[in-house]
Amino acid sequence: MKAIVVGSGAGGATVARKLQSNGFNVNILEAGSPFKPFTRNISWSEPLRRWGLLGGEGNFRHLFPHMNMVHSSADLLLVRGLTTGGSTVLSCGNIVRTHRGLEEIGLDLTPEFQKLEDELSPEPFPHERWRPLTSEMYHVAEDMGLNPHPTPKAVDPHLCVSCGLCEVGCQRGARWDSRRFLKQATRKGATLHTNCKVEKVILEGNTVKGVEVNHQGKKKSLKADLVVLSAGGIGTPHILRNSGLEIENRLWADIVLTLGGVTPGARQLEEPPMVWYTEHKDYILSPYLDILSHFFHKPWRKVSVKDRVGLMVKLADTENGSVYEDGAVEKHLTEHDVERFDEAISLAKEVMVSAGVSEPLVKGMYNGGHLGGTVPLEKEDVPFMKPSWLPDGLWVADLSLAPRSQGMPTILLTAALALRVVREITRQYEKR
Ligand SMILES: Cc1cc2nc3c(=O)[nH]c(=O)nc-3n(C[C@H](O)[C@H](O)[C@H](O)COP(=O)(O)OP(=O)(O)OC[C@H]3O[C@@H](n4cnc5c(N)ncnc54)[C@H](O)[C@@H]3O)c2cc1C
């Protein structure tokens, strides 16, 4: 049975590995090129940054093309990885269970979460390697009754050199990313095609027959018995729209806003991001030096990297974004999102000030990198793990399936959804 898997991130790599071991003949089609971490020393950029000569964040793509950034509105930047490993190669390595909105649709992913945790063995980053100010903010959060927890991470502390630059790729291979699953899939016989962008699915009536791709500038049709779209919360709906299928305008992004303060010599970048977090109804707080804001946000320019301290708010935002046929994305913060941020930011401010961080405390850029919700599962879809309107032979296995924003790390959820989708695919094809 010939299967095409589109994308090689948290969803795609998980699906490809499992389908190939279940006896399918898998071709993985990846739009991006093979991932290479950003290896240039960034100290040269500091004077340029201070004088505002780096320009906007759009210029970063010339140095690091794997990170794709689009403005979905004037004040919101969406970030994703377009490369082998998808957005997991940009991740902070946080591996946390999250299930907002799943109980409502009757989906319990406990067995998949357990299986993945057994394999990835997430552990907190050793306390003794946290920066002193990060520990101080943790103790303040404890004293304030915010119940902070060390973040489980798929980061090997023996390999990690605390460069703080997880989000431009781990040079040491200390942090897990989905290329490990991809490698196992190809070892088992799956084939990976990079620079191969899927444009649409080929349909005959209500049955999928393959995909049309743009492979290194050449258009081709590739046939398959089944196609799994794992191109992420923007890529998957773009392909569906291009194929004449309707999707929901419910994109969410778990929007991040970091409050930046100043502590001389804090050197917060000398630890992995987000080593602890506090969990609230619809957001988390976590120590984080937001490198996008540091480099490209004008109000953050005056403070040097060694003195900058950040505390992030990651919000479960309103599911209101749209992806169009031409790939354009539209999403804005709602009044509700802004109110929730106001509450969270004042809490972040209290933690920072009590820990001795100096003013001015300045907000960073709104950005979101957990892209989901565009092909949401409903209650009646859960037994088949696919929305009923998807044609025969066409599946989705990425964060697009998650109906609600999480305000929490989403790799584990994406991979767990993907495992459940494979279970269903395998069950259905065994019956044929
Ligand atoms: C900077 C950053 C840091 C993050 N940190 C964490 C973290 O620490 N912990 C955590 O749990 N989550 C984190 N996340 C979120 C997490 O990485 C994503 O939610 C998760 O990877 C989503 O998986 P996915 O399969 O839906 O999409 P992705 O992992 O983005 O994979 C999509 C894949 O599809 C490919 N693709 C797209 N369009 C096409 C096309 N037309 N044809 C072929 N291929 C295509 C892409 O190149 C990519 O390989 C982070 C995200 C970002 C951006």
Short mmCIF file of C-alpha atoms and ligand atoms in Angstrom, two decimals:
data_model
loop_
_atom_site.label_atom_id
_atom_site.label_comp_id
_atom_site.label_asym_id
_atom_site.label_seq_id
_atom_site.Cartn_x
_atom_site.Cartn_y
_atom_site.Cartn_z
CA MET A 1 0.00 0.00 0.00
CA LYS A 2 1.58 3.25 -1.17
CA ALA A 3 1.31 6.19 1.25
CA ILE A 4 2.39 9.81 0.84
CA VAL A 5 3.12 11.80 4.00
CA VAL A 6 3.32 15.55 3.48
CA GLY A 7 5.68 17.30 5.92
CA SER A 8 8.29 15.98 8.34
CA GLY A 9 7.58 17.88 11.57
CA ALA A 10 6.04 16.61 14.81
CA GLY A 11 3.05 15.10 12.97
CA GLY A 12 4.65 13.97 9.69
CA ALA A 13 7.74 12.27 11.11
CA THR A 14 5.63 10.42 13.70
CA VAL A 15 3.18 9.22 11.05
CA ALA A 16 5.87 8.26 8.54
CA ARG A 17 7.82 6.13 11.03
CA LYS A 18 4.75 4.30 12.30
CA LEU A 19 3.13 3.76 8.89
CA GLN A 20 6.38 2.37 7.49
CA SER A 21 6.70 -0.08 10.42
CA ASN A 22 3.07 -1.08 9.91
CA GLY A 23 3.91 -2.27 6.39
CA PHE A 24 3.02 0.75 4.23
CA ASN A 25 5.40 1.93 1.54
CA VAL A 26 5.93 5.56 2.61
CA ASN A 27 7.12 8.56 0.60
CA ILE A 28 7.68 11.69 2.68
CA LEU A 29 7.37 14.94 0.74
CA GLU A 30 8.98 17.90 2.50
CA ALA A 31 8.77 21.47 1.14
CA GLY A 32 11.92 22.64 2.91
CA SER A 33 15.58 21.79 2.49
CA PRO A 34 17.53 19.62 4.97
CA PHE A 35 17.88 21.48 8.26
CA LYS A 36 21.14 23.11 9.30
CA PRO A 37 21.32 24.95 12.64
CA PHE A 38 22.33 28.61 12.69
CA THR A 39 26.02 28.54 13.52
CA ARG A 40 27.23 32.13 13.15
CA ASN A 41 28.47 33.92 16.23
CA ILE A 42 25.88 36.61 16.94
CA SER A 43 28.14 39.01 18.84
CA TRP A 44 28.99 40.91 15.59
CA SER A 45 25.32 41.86 15.26
CA GLU A 46 25.07 43.65 18.63
CA PRO A 47 26.26 47.13 17.47
CA LEU A 48 24.08 46.89 14.34
CA ARG A 49 21.11 45.89 16.48
CA ARG A 50 21.57 48.82 18.86
CA TRP A 51 21.60 51.27 15.98
CA GLY A 52 18.57 49.64 14.39
CA LEU A 53 20.60 48.61 11.33
CA LEU A 54 19.41 44.97 11.32
CA GLY A 55 16.09 46.08 9.82
CA GLY A 56 12.95 44.07 10.39
CA GLU A 57 12.68 40.39 11.26
CA GLY A 58 12.10 39.67 7.54
CA ASN A 59 15.88 40.17 7.03
CA PHE A 60 16.60 37.21 9.32
CA ARG A 61 15.39 34.83 6.61
CA HIS A 62 18.50 35.64 4.54
CA LEU A 63 20.66 34.31 7.38
CA PHE A 64 18.36 31.50 8.50
CA PRO A 65 15.86 30.53 5.81
CA HIS A 66 14.46 27.56 7.75
CA MET A 67 12.53 29.92 10.03
CA ASN A 68 9.47 31.14 8.17
CA MET A 69 7.79 34.27 9.56
CA VAL A 70 4.61 35.96 8.38
CA HIS A 71 2.71 38.90 9.75
CA SER A 72 -0.89 37.75 10.08
CA SER A 73 -1.85 41.29 11.17
CA ALA A 74 0.06 44.50 11.88
CA ASP A 75 1.05 43.38 15.38
CA LEU A 76 1.19 39.56 15.20
CA LEU A 77 4.01 37.49 13.77
CA LEU A 78 3.53 33.77 13.09
CA VAL A 79 6.60 31.55 13.09
CA ARG A 80 7.14 28.02 11.76
CA GLY A 81 9.92 25.76 10.58
CA LEU A 82 9.98 25.05 6.82
CA THR A 83 12.60 22.34 6.71
CA THR A 84 13.18 18.72 7.67
CA GLY A 85 11.87 18.36 11.24
CA GLY A 86 9.39 21.22 10.75
CA SER A 87 8.91 23.47 13.76
CA THR A 88 10.46 20.90 16.13
CA VAL A 89 13.95 21.98 15.00
CA LEU A 90 13.16 25.47 16.37
CA SER A 91 11.71 24.22 19.62
CA CYS A 92 12.83 24.85 23.18
CA GLY A 93 12.63 21.09 23.80
CA ASN A 94 9.65 21.33 26.17
CA ILE A 95 7.68 18.10 26.22
CA VAL A 96 4.45 18.51 28.16
CA ARG A 97 1.02 16.87 28.08
CA THR A 98 -1.72 19.26 27.07
CA HIS A 99 -5.32 18.45 26.23
CA ARG A 100 -7.42 21.61 26.23
CA GLY A 101 -10.62 20.93 24.27
CA LEU A 102 -10.06 17.17 23.92
CA GLU A 103 -12.36 16.05 26.72
CA GLU A 104 -15.24 17.96 25.07
CA ILE A 105 -14.84 15.85 21.92
CA GLY A 106 -14.28 12.61 23.85
CA LEU A 107 -10.64 12.13 22.86
CA ASP A 108 -8.33 10.63 25.48
CA LEU A 109 -4.72 10.47 24.26
CA THR A 110 -3.26 9.08 27.51
CA PRO A 111 -1.83 5.88 25.90
CA GLU A 112 -0.13 7.87 23.12
CA PHE A 113 1.24 10.47 25.58
CA GLN A 114 2.63 7.64 27.72
CA LYS A 115 4.24 5.86 24.77
CA LEU A 116 5.94 9.03 23.55
CA GLU A 117 7.11 10.03 27.02
CA ASP A 118 8.58 6.56 27.53
CA GLU A 119 10.57 7.08 24.36
CA LEU A 120 11.60 10.74 24.76
CA SER A 121 12.19 10.58 28.56
CA PRO A 122 11.59 14.30 29.22
CA GLU A 123 13.34 15.58 32.36
CA PRO A 124 13.72 19.03 33.95
CA PHE A 125 16.95 20.83 33.10
CA PRO A 126 19.22 20.58 36.20
CA HIS A 127 18.46 23.34 38.72
CA GLU A 128 22.11 24.03 39.37
CA ARG A 129 22.49 25.16 35.74
CA TRP A 130 19.66 27.71 35.86
CA ARG A 131 20.85 31.32 35.88
CA PRO A 132 20.66 32.83 39.42
CA LEU A 133 17.93 35.30 38.40
CA THR A 134 15.85 32.49 36.87
CA SER A 135 16.06 30.64 40.21
CA GLU A 136 15.17 33.83 42.05
CA MET A 137 12.06 34.35 39.89
CA TYR A 138 11.13 30.70 40.52
CA HIS A 139 11.33 31.22 44.31
CA VAL A 140 9.31 34.44 44.04
CA ALA A 141 6.65 32.58 42.03
CA GLU A 142 6.63 29.89 44.76
CA ASP A 143 6.23 32.52 47.49
CA MET A 144 3.39 34.12 45.54
CA GLY A 145 1.58 30.72 45.51
CA LEU A 146 1.87 30.37 41.72
CA ASN A 147 3.07 26.78 42.01
CA PRO A 148 5.89 26.87 39.43
CA HIS A 149 7.09 23.54 37.97
CA PRO A 150 10.43 22.74 36.34
CA THR A 151 9.64 22.12 32.64
CA PRO A 152 10.10 18.55 31.37
CA LYS A 153 12.51 18.78 28.45
CA ALA A 154 13.83 16.41 25.82
CA VAL A 155 17.27 17.97 26.21
CA ASP A 156 20.34 15.96 27.16
CA PRO A 157 22.08 18.13 29.79
CA HIS A 158 25.38 16.31 29.15
CA LEU A 159 25.40 17.52 25.54
CA CYS A 160 23.76 20.91 26.10
CA VAL A 161 26.25 23.80 26.37
CA SER A 162 23.61 26.33 27.58
CA CYS A 163 23.97 28.58 24.52
CA GLY A 164 20.27 29.53 24.89
CA LEU A 165 19.79 29.37 21.13
CA CYS A 166 17.53 26.28 20.88
CA GLU A 167 15.21 28.21 18.58
CA VAL A 168 17.73 28.54 15.80
CA GLY A 169 18.59 24.85 15.98
CA CYS A 170 20.66 22.83 18.41
CA GLN A 171 24.25 22.63 17.18
CA ARG A 172 25.10 19.90 19.66
CA GLY A 173 22.23 17.54 18.99
CA ALA A 174 21.32 17.86 22.68
CA ARG A 175 17.66 18.63 22.04
CA TRP A 176 15.30 16.10 20.49
CA ASP A 177 13.61 17.04 17.24
CA SER A 178 11.47 14.99 14.86
CA ARG A 179 14.39 14.32 12.50
CA ARG A 180 15.17 11.42 14.84
CA PHE A 181 11.83 9.79 13.92
CA LEU A 182 12.45 10.69 10.29
CA LYS A 183 15.80 8.93 10.31
CA GLN A 184 14.20 5.83 11.79
CA ALA A 185 11.46 5.97 9.13
CA THR A 186 13.99 6.11 6.29
CA ARG A 187 16.08 3.33 7.89
CA LYS A 188 12.97 1.16 7.80
CA GLY A 189 12.56 1.92 4.06
CA ALA A 190 10.58 5.18 3.80
CA THR A 191 11.84 7.64 1.17
CA LEU A 192 12.33 11.34 1.94
CA HIS A 193 12.08 13.96 -0.83
CA THR A 194 13.18 17.44 0.25
CA ASN A 195 12.48 20.73 -1.61
CA CYS A 196 9.26 19.05 -2.66
CA LYS A 197 6.30 21.32 -2.03
CA VAL A 198 2.86 19.75 -2.27
CA GLU A 199 0.46 22.14 -3.96
CA LYS A 200 -2.76 20.16 -4.04
CA VAL A 201 -4.23 16.71 -3.69
CA ILE A 202 -5.51 14.91 -6.79
CA LEU A 203 -9.11 13.83 -6.43
CA GLU A 204 -11.28 11.52 -8.49
CA GLY A 205 -14.79 12.02 -7.25
CA ASN A 206 -14.52 11.75 -3.50
CA THR A 207 -11.33 9.68 -3.51
CA VAL A 208 -7.75 10.87 -3.31
CA LYS A 209 -5.39 9.53 -5.98
CA GLY A 210 -2.16 11.37 -5.19
CA VAL A 211 -0.69 14.86 -5.04
CA GLU A 212 0.64 17.55 -7.34
CA VAL A 213 4.05 18.81 -6.28
CA ASN A 214 6.57 21.44 -7.15
CA HIS A 215 9.89 19.61 -6.84
CA GLN A 216 12.87 21.95 -7.27
CA GLY A 217 10.89 24.10 -9.68
CA LYS A 218 9.35 21.21 -11.68
CA LYS A 219 5.65 20.33 -11.42
CA LYS A 220 4.86 16.62 -11.08
CA SER A 221 1.97 14.36 -10.11
CA LEU A 222 2.66 11.54 -7.67
CA LYS A 223 0.19 8.68 -7.21
CA ALA A 224 -0.64 6.98 -3.91
CA ASP A 225 -3.30 4.86 -2.24
CA LEU A 226 -3.50 7.26 0.66
CA VAL A 227 -2.23 10.74 1.48
CA VAL A 228 -1.57 12.08 4.96
CA LEU A 229 -1.29 15.87 5.26
CA SER A 230 1.10 16.85 8.06
CA ALA A 231 2.13 20.22 6.67
CA GLY A 232 1.18 22.05 9.89
CA GLY A 233 -1.52 24.54 10.87
CA ILE A 234 -0.82 26.76 7.82
CA GLY A 235 0.58 24.29 5.24
CA THR A 236 -2.24 21.73 5.55
CA PRO A 237 -5.16 24.18 5.13
CA HIS A 238 -3.29 25.86 2.26
CA ILE A 239 -3.12 22.52 0.40
CA LEU A 240 -6.76 21.75 1.18
CA ARG A 241 -7.94 25.17 -0.02
CA ASN A 242 -5.88 24.81 -3.21
CA SER A 243 -7.56 21.45 -3.79
CA GLY A 244 -11.00 23.07 -3.66
CA LEU A 245 -11.79 21.81 -0.14
CA GLU A 246 -13.14 24.08 2.57
CA ILE A 247 -11.40 24.48 5.90
CA GLU A 248 -12.38 26.22 9.10
CA ASN A 249 -11.30 29.79 9.88
CA ARG A 250 -10.20 28.74 13.35
CA LEU A 251 -6.42 29.06 13.26
CA TRP A 252 -4.85 29.50 16.68
CA ALA A 253 -1.23 30.16 17.53
CA ASP A 254 -0.72 30.17 21.35
CA ILE A 255 0.41 33.79 21.17
CA VAL A 256 3.51 34.75 23.13
CA LEU A 257 4.29 38.14 24.66
CA THR A 258 7.49 38.55 26.67
CA LEU A 259 7.98 41.23 29.27
CA GLY A 260 11.58 42.41 29.11
CA GLY A 261 13.40 43.98 32.06
CA VAL A 262 16.99 44.73 32.96
CA THR A 263 19.44 43.15 35.40
CA PRO A 264 23.12 43.92 34.77
CA GLY A 265 25.03 40.70 34.10
CA ALA A 266 21.94 38.45 34.25
CA ARG A 267 23.14 36.53 31.15
CA GLN A 268 19.79 34.81 30.79
CA LEU A 269 20.72 33.50 27.35
CA GLU A 270 23.22 31.17 29.05
CA GLU A 271 20.54 28.61 29.91
CA PRO A 272 17.91 26.84 27.79
CA PRO A 273 14.70 28.86 27.41
CA MET A 274 11.69 28.11 29.64
CA VAL A 275 13.28 25.96 32.36
CA TRP A 276 10.20 26.40 34.57
CA TYR A 277 6.62 27.52 34.13
CA THR A 278 3.54 28.49 36.11
CA GLU A 279 0.20 27.31 34.78
CA HIS A 280 -2.94 29.48 34.86
CA LYS A 281 -6.42 29.07 33.39
CA ASP A 282 -5.44 29.99 29.83
CA TYR A 283 -1.77 30.98 29.93
CA ILE A 284 1.63 30.10 31.30
CA LEU A 285 4.48 32.28 32.56
CA SER A 286 8.01 31.12 31.86
CA PRO A 287 11.53 32.67 31.90
CA TYR A 288 12.49 33.42 28.32
CA LEU A 289 14.81 35.79 26.54
CA ASP A 290 12.80 36.40 23.40
CA ILE A 291 15.46 36.55 20.68
CA LEU A 292 13.07 37.90 18.05
CA SER A 293 12.19 40.86 20.28
CA HIS A 294 15.82 41.29 21.27
CA PHE A 295 16.97 41.61 17.68
CA PHE A 296 14.05 43.23 15.93
CA HIS A 297 11.79 45.06 18.39
CA LYS A 298 12.65 48.76 18.57
CA PRO A 299 11.65 49.30 22.22
CA TRP A 300 14.07 46.51 23.26
CA ARG A 301 17.08 47.98 21.45
CA LYS A 302 18.81 49.86 24.22
CA VAL A 303 19.54 46.87 26.48
CA SER A 304 22.42 44.50 25.76
CA VAL A 305 21.87 40.76 25.58
CA LYS A 306 23.80 40.09 28.78
CA ASP A 307 21.60 42.48 30.80
CA ARG A 308 18.23 41.57 29.25
CA VAL A 309 15.80 39.46 31.31
CA GLY A 310 12.47 38.18 30.03
CA LEU A 311 9.40 36.48 31.42
CA MET A 312 7.08 35.08 28.77
CA VAL A 313 3.31 34.89 28.70
CA LYS A 314 2.04 32.15 26.37
CA LEU A 315 -1.70 32.53 25.90
CA ALA A 316 -4.34 30.11 24.65
CA ASP A 317 -5.61 32.65 22.12
CA THR A 318 -8.96 32.99 20.35
CA GLU A 319 -9.33 30.53 17.47
CA ASN A 320 -10.04 33.11 14.77
CA GLY A 321 -7.38 32.93 12.04
CA SER A 322 -7.80 32.19 8.32
CA VAL A 323 -5.55 30.60 5.70
CA TYR A 324 -6.37 31.44 2.08
CA GLU A 325 -5.90 29.71 -1.26
CA ASP A 326 -2.83 31.82 -2.08
CA GLY A 327 -1.27 30.88 1.28
CA ALA A 328 -1.96 34.28 2.88
CA VAL A 329 -2.76 34.13 6.59
CA GLU A 330 -4.96 36.53 8.52
CA LYS A 331 -5.20 36.53 12.29
CA HIS A 332 -5.43 39.28 14.86
CA LEU A 333 -5.61 39.59 18.63
CA THR A 334 -9.15 39.93 19.92
CA GLU A 335 -10.27 42.18 22.75
CA HIS A 336 -10.49 39.07 24.91
CA ASP A 337 -6.87 38.13 24.08
CA VAL A 338 -5.71 41.64 24.97
CA GLU A 339 -7.57 41.54 28.31
CA ARG A 340 -6.03 38.17 29.15
CA PHE A 341 -2.56 39.46 28.24
CA ASP A 342 -3.09 42.50 30.46
CA GLU A 343 -3.82 40.25 33.43
CA ALA A 344 -0.91 37.91 32.69
CA ILE A 345 1.58 40.72 32.08
CA SER A 346 0.76 42.38 35.40
CA LEU A 347 1.43 39.06 37.13
CA ALA A 348 4.70 38.70 35.21
CA LYS A 349 5.63 42.22 36.30
CA GLU A 350 5.00 41.38 39.95
CA VAL A 351 7.27 38.30 39.71
CA MET A 352 10.04 40.22 37.98
CA VAL A 353 9.99 43.26 40.26
CA SER A 354 9.91 41.07 43.40
CA ALA A 355 12.91 39.16 42.05
CA GLY A 356 14.82 42.44 41.73
CA VAL A 357 14.57 42.96 37.95
CA SER A 358 14.88 46.67 37.15
CA GLU A 359 12.57 48.79 35.10
CA PRO A 360 11.85 49.78 32.43
CA LEU A 361 9.75 46.66 31.89
CA VAL A 362 8.90 46.67 28.22
CA LYS A 363 6.64 44.36 26.22
CA GLY A 364 8.18 42.46 23.30
CA MET A 365 6.58 41.46 20.00
CA TYR A 366 3.43 39.36 19.81
CA ASN A 367 4.36 36.12 18.09
CA GLY A 368 2.94 32.62 17.82
CA GLY A 369 4.48 29.33 16.75
CA HIS A 370 1.93 26.70 17.77
CA LEU A 371 -0.22 26.67 14.68
CA GLY A 372 -3.36 24.58 14.87
CA GLY A 373 -7.11 24.37 14.65
CA THR A 374 -7.67 24.66 10.90
CA VAL A 375 -9.00 21.10 10.42
CA PRO A 376 -10.50 20.62 13.89
CA LEU A 377 -11.80 17.25 15.02
CA GLU A 378 -15.38 17.18 16.25
CA LYS A 379 -16.94 14.64 18.57
CA GLU A 380 -18.40 12.50 15.77
CA ASP A 381 -15.01 12.42 13.97
CA VAL A 382 -13.06 10.94 16.87
CA PRO A 383 -13.83 7.23 16.24
CA PHE A 384 -12.35 7.60 12.70
CA MET A 385 -9.77 10.28 13.56
CA LYS A 386 -10.69 12.34 10.53
CA PRO A 387 -13.23 15.04 9.81
CA SER A 388 -16.11 13.44 7.91
CA TRP A 389 -15.83 15.91 5.00
CA LEU A 390 -12.32 14.78 4.06
CA PRO A 391 -12.35 12.62 0.89
CA ASP A 392 -11.59 8.88 1.06
CA GLY A 393 -7.91 8.12 1.39
CA LEU A 394 -7.07 11.62 2.63
CA TRP A 395 -6.02 12.13 6.25
CA VAL A 396 -4.67 14.97 8.34
CA ALA A 397 -2.12 14.26 11.10
CA ASP A 398 -0.75 17.45 12.58
CA LEU A 399 -1.74 20.21 14.99
CA SER A 400 -4.48 21.37 12.59
CA LEU A 401 -6.64 18.65 14.18
CA ALA A 402 -6.59 20.19 17.68
CA PRO A 403 -9.78 22.21 18.05
CA ARG A 404 -8.66 24.53 20.86
CA SER A 405 -5.61 26.65 21.51
CA GLN A 406 -3.46 25.27 24.33
CA GLY A 407 -1.29 28.03 25.79
CA MET A 408 1.17 25.19 26.41
CA PRO A 409 3.89 23.36 24.44
CA THR A 410 2.30 21.35 21.63
CA ILE A 411 4.82 18.84 20.26
CA LEU A 412 3.63 16.00 22.47
CA LEU A 413 -0.01 16.70 21.59
CA THR A 414 0.80 16.78 17.86
CA ALA A 415 2.76 13.53 17.95
CA ALA A 416 0.04 11.85 20.07
CA LEU A 417 -2.66 12.92 17.59
CA ALA A 418 -0.50 11.57 14.76
CA LEU A 419 -0.06 8.20 16.48
CA ARG A 420 -3.82 7.91 16.97
CA VAL A 421 -4.42 8.76 13.30
CA VAL A 422 -1.99 6.00 12.21
CA ARG A 423 -3.78 3.52 14.45
CA GLU A 424 -7.02 4.35 12.65
CA ILE A 425 -5.47 4.28 9.16
CA THR A 426 -3.92 0.89 9.86
CA ARG A 427 -7.19 -0.50 11.22
CA GLN A 428 -9.13 0.68 8.17
CA TYR A 429 -6.64 -0.63 5.61
CA GLU A 430 -6.29 -4.00 7.37
CA LYS A 431 -10.02 -4.50 6.82
CA ARG A 432 -9.68 -4.04 3.03
C1 LIG B 1 10.14 28.77 17.73
C2 LIG B 1 9.25 27.63 18.19
C3 LIG B 1 9.52 26.99 19.40
C4 LIG B 1 8.70 25.96 19.84
N1 LIG B 1 9.00 25.30 21.00
C5 LIG B 1 8.24 24.26 21.40
C6 LIG B 1 8.58 23.49 22.54
O1 LIG B 1 9.58 23.72 23.21
N2 LIG B 1 7.77 22.46 22.88
C7 LIG B 1 6.65 22.16 22.19
O2 LIG B 1 5.93 21.22 22.57
N3 LIG B 1 6.29 22.86 21.11
C8 LIG B 1 7.08 23.88 20.66
N4 LIG B 1 6.76 24.55 19.52
C9 LIG B 1 5.56 24.15 18.77
C10 LIG B 1 5.76 22.86 17.99
O3 LIG B 1 7.03 22.84 17.37
C11 LIG B 1 4.67 22.71 16.93
O4 LIG B 1 3.40 22.87 17.54
C12 LIG B 1 4.69 21.33 16.28
O5 LIG B 1 5.95 21.10 15.67
C13 LIG B 1 3.57 21.24 15.24
O6 LIG B 1 3.72 20.07 14.47
P1 LIG B 1 3.10 19.98 13.02
O7 LIG B 1 3.42 18.64 12.49
O8 LIG B 1 1.67 20.41 13.08
O9 LIG B 1 3.84 21.11 12.16
P2 LIG B 1 5.42 21.31 11.87
O10 LIG B 1 6.25 20.67 12.93
O11 LIG B 1 5.58 22.76 11.64
O12 LIG B 1 5.61 20.50 10.52
C14 LIG B 1 5.06 20.89 9.29
C15 LIG B 1 5.95 20.36 8.17
O13 LIG B 1 5.31 20.49 6.91
C16 LIG B 1 6.23 21.03 5.95
N5 LIG B 1 5.40 21.68 4.92
C17 LIG B 1 4.64 22.80 5.03
N6 LIG B 1 3.98 23.02 3.87
C18 LIG B 1 4.31 22.00 3.03
C19 LIG B 1 3.93 21.66 1.69
N7 LIG B 1 3.07 22.40 0.98
N8 LIG B 1 4.49 20.55 1.11
C20 LIG B 1 5.37 19.78 1.82
N9 LIG B 1 5.75 20.06 3.08
C21 LIG B 1 5.22 21.14 3.69
C22 LIG B 1 7.09 21.97 6.78
O14 LIG B 1 8.31 22.28 6.14
C23 LIG B 1 7.27 21.13 8.04
O15 LIG B 1 8.32 20.18 7.88
C24 LIG B 1 7.58 25.58 19.05
C25 LIG B 1 7.32 26.21 17.84
C26 LIG B 1 8.15 27.22 17.40
C27 LIG B 1 7.88 27.88 16.06
#
